[in-house]
mmCIF file of C-alpha atoms and ligand atoms in Angstrom:
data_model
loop_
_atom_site.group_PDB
_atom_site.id
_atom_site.type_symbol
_atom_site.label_atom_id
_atom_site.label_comp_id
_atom_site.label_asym_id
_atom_site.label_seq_id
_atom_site.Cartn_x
_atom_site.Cartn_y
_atom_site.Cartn_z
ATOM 1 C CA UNK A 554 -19.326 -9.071 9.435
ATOM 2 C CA UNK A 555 -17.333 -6.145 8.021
ATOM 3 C CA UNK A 556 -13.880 -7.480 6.065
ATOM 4 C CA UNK A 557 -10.791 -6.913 6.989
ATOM 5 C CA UNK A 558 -8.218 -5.285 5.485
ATOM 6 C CA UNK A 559 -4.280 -4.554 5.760
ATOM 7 C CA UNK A 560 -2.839 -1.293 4.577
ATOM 8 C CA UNK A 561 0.256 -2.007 4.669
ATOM 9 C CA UNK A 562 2.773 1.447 3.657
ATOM 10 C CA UNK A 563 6.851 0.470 3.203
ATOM 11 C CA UNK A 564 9.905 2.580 3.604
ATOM 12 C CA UNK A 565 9.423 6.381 4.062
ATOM 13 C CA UNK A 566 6.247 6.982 3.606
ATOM 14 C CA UNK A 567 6.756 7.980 7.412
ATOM 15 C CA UNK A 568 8.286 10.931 6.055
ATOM 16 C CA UNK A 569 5.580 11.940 4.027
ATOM 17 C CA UNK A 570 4.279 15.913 4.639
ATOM 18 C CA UNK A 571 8.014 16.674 6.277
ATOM 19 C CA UNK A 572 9.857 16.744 2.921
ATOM 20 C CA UNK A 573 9.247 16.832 -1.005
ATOM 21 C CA UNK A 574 5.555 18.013 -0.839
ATOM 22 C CA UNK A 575 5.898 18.838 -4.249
ATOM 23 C CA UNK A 576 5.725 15.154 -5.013
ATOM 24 C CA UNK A 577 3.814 13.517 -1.875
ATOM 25 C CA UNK A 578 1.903 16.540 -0.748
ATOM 26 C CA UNK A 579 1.529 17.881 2.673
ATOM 27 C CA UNK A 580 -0.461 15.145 4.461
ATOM 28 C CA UNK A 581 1.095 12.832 7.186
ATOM 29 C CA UNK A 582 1.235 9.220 7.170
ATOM 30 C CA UNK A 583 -0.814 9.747 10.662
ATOM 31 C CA UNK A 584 -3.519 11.860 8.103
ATOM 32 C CA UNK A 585 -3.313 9.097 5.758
ATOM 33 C CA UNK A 586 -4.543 6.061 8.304
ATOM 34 C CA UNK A 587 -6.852 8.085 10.132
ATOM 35 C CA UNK A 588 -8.787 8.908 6.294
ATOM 36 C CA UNK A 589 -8.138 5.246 5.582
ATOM 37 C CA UNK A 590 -10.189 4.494 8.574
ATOM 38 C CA UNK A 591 -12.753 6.822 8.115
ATOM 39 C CA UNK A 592 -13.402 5.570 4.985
ATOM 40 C CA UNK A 593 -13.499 1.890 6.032
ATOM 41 C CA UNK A 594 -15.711 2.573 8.088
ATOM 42 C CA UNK A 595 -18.225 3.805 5.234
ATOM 43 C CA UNK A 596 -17.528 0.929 2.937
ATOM 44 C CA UNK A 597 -17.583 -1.339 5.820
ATOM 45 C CA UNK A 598 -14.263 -2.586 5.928
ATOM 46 C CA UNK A 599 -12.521 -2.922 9.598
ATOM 47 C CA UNK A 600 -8.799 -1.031 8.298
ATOM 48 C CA UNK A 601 -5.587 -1.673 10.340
ATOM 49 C CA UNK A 602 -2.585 0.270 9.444
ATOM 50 C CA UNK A 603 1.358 -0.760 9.333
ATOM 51 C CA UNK A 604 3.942 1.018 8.320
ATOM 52 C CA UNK A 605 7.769 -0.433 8.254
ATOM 53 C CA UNK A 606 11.087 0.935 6.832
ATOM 54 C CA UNK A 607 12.567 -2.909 7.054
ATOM 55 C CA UNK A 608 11.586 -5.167 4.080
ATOM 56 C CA UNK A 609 11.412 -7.961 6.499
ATOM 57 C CA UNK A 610 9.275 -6.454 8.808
ATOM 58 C CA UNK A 611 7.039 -5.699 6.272
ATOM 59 C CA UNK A 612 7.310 -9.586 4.552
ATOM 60 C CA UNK A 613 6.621 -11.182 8.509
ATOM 61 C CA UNK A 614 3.395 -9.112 8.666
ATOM 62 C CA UNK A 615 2.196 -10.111 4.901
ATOM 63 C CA UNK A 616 2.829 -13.662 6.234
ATOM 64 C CA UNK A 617 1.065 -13.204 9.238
ATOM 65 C CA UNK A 618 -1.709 -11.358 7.020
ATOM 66 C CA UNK A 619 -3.040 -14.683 5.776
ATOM 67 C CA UNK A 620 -4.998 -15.591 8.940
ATOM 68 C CA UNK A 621 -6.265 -12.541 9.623
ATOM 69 C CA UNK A 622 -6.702 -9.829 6.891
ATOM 70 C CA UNK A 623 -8.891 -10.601 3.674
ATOM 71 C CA UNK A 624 -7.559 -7.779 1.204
ATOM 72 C CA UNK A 625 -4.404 -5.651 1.281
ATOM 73 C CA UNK A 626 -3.960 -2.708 -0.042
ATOM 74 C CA UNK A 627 -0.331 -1.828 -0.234
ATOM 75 C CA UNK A 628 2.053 0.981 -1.127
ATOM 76 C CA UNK A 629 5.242 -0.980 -1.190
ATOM 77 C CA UNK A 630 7.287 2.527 -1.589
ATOM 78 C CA UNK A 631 11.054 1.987 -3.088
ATOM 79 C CA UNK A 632 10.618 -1.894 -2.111
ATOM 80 C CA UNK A 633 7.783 -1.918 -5.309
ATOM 81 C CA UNK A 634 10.625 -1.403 -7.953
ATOM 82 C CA UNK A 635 13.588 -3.932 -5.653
ATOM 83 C CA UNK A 636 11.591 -7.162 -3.473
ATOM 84 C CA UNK A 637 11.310 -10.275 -4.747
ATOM 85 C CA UNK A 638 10.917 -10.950 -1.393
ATOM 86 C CA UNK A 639 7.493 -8.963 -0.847
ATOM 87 C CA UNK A 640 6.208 -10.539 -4.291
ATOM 88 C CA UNK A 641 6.699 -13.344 -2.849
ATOM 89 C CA UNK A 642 4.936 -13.286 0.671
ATOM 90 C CA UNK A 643 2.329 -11.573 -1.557
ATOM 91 C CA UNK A 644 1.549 -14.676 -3.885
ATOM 92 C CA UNK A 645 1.372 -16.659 -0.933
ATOM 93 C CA UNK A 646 -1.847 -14.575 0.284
ATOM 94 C CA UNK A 647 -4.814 -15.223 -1.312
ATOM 95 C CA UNK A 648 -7.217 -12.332 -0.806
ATOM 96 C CA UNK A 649 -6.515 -9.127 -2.980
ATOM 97 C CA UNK A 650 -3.756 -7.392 -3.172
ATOM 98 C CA UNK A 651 -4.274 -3.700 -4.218
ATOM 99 C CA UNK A 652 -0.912 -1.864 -5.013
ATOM 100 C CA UNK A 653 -1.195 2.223 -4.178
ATOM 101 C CA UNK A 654 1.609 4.489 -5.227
ATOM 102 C CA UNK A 655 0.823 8.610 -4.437
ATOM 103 C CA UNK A 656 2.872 9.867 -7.303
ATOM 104 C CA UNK A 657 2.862 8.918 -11.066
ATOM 105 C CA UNK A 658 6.055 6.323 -10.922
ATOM 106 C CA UNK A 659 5.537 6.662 -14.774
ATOM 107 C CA UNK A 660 6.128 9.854 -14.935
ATOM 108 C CA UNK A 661 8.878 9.879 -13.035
ATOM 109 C CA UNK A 662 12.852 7.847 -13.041
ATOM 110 C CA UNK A 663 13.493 4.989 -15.438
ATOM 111 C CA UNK A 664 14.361 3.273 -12.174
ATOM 112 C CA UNK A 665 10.578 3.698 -10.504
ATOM 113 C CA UNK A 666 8.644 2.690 -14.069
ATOM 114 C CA UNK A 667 8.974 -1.217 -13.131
ATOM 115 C CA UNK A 668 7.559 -2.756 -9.648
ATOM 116 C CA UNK A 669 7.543 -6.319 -8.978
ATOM 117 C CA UNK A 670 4.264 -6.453 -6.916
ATOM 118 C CA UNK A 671 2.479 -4.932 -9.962
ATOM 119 C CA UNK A 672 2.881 -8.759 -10.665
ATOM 120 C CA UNK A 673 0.474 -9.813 -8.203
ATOM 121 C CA UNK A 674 -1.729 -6.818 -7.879
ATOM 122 C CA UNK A 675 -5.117 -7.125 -8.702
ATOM 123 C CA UNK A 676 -5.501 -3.646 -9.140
ATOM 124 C CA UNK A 677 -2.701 -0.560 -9.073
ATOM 125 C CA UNK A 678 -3.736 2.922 -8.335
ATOM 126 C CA UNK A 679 -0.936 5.685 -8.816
ATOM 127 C CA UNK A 680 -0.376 9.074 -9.310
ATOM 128 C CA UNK A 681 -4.145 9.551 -7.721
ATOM 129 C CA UNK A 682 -2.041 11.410 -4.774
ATOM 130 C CA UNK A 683 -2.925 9.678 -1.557
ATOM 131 C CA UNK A 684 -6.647 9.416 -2.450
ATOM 132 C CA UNK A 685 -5.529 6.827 -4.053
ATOM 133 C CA UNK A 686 -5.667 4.909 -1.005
ATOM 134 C CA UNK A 687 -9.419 5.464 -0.887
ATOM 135 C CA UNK A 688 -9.877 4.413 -4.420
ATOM 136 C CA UNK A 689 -7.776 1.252 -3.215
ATOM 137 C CA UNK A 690 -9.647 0.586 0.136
ATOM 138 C CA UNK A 691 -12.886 0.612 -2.632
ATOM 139 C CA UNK A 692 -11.782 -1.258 -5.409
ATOM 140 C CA UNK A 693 -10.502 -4.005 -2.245
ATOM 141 C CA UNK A 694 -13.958 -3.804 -1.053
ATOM 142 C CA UNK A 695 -15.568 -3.932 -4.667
ATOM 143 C CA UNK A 696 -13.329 -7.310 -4.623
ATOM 144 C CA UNK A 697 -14.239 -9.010 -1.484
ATOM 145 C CA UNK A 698 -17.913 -8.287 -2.435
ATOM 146 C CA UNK A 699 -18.255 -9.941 -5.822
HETATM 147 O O1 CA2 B 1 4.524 7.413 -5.199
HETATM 148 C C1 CA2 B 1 4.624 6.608 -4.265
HETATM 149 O O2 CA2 B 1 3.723 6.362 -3.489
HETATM 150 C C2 CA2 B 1 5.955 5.869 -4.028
HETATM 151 O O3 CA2 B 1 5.652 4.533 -3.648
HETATM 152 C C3 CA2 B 1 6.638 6.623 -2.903
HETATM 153 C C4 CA2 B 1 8.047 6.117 -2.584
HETATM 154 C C5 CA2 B 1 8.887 5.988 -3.861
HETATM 155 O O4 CA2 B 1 10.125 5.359 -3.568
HETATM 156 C C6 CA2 B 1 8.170 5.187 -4.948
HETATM 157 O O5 CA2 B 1 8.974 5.165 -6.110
HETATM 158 C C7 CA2 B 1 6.824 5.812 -5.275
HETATM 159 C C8 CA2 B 1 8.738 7.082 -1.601
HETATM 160 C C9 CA2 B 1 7.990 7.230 -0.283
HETATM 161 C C10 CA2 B 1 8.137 8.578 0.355
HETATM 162 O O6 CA2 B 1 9.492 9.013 0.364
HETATM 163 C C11 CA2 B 1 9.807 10.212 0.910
HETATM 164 C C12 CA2 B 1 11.166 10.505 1.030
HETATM 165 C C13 CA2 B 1 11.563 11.696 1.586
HETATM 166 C C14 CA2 B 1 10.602 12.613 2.032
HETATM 167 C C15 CA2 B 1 9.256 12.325 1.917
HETATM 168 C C16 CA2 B 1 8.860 11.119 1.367
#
């Protein structure tokens, strides 16, 4: 039976492809689930998509996460670099957690360089734009295969 994963995206990334392309790029976060999808499909994973701009919206559904999703890949947006709160839902799930930023945070403010869920990620993919969400959904599957 084909795993199941979360990809869970936090605040703004609904905004992606209106503003900033310079940074994000010109896809959608619409573009973005349907490729993470698609590509599911081909690695066999069953992908659901979430998106929230509310930090406890997005902790309820990690929670929730732990009966029914066995990998998450996550881009925890400006919440990555503030919420104890998600690093802590996310140690309490036990699959793999893989942490996708679009843009290099390193490259980038002082302020963006840390993120708390780096902390629990088993593997971090930035500044791979948003293939990096492929290279997540992969490395998840790579994961839940071994
Ligand atoms: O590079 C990433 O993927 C980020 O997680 C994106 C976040 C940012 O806060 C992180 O530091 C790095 C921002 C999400 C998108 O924000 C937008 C804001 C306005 C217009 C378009 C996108």
């Amino acid at each position: 039976m084909a795993h199941k994963v979360l990809v869970l995206n936090g605040p703004n990334i609904n905004m992606l492809g209106k503003r900033q392309p310079e940074v994000y790029g010109f896809e959608t976060l619409s573009d973005i689930e349907a490729t993470c999808i698609k590509n599911g499909l081909d690695m066999d994973l069953s992908v659901t998509c979430k998106q929230s701009n509310y930090e406890g919206e997005l902790i309820t559904w990690i929670q929730e996460a732990r009966e029914e999703f066995d990998a998450i890949v996550m881009n925890p947006a400006a919440y990555s670099h503030t919420s104890i709160g998600i690093l802590d839902a996310l140690h309490a799930f036990e699959g793999p957690v893989i942490e996708v930023h679009i843009s290099n945070i390193h490259k980038r403010e002082g302020f963006r360089h840390h993120s708390y869920v780096s902390q629990r990620a088993d593997g971090i993919v930035v500044g791979c734009g948003t293939h990096g969400y492929e290279l997540g959904l992969r490395h998840a599957a790579h994961l839940l295969s071994t």
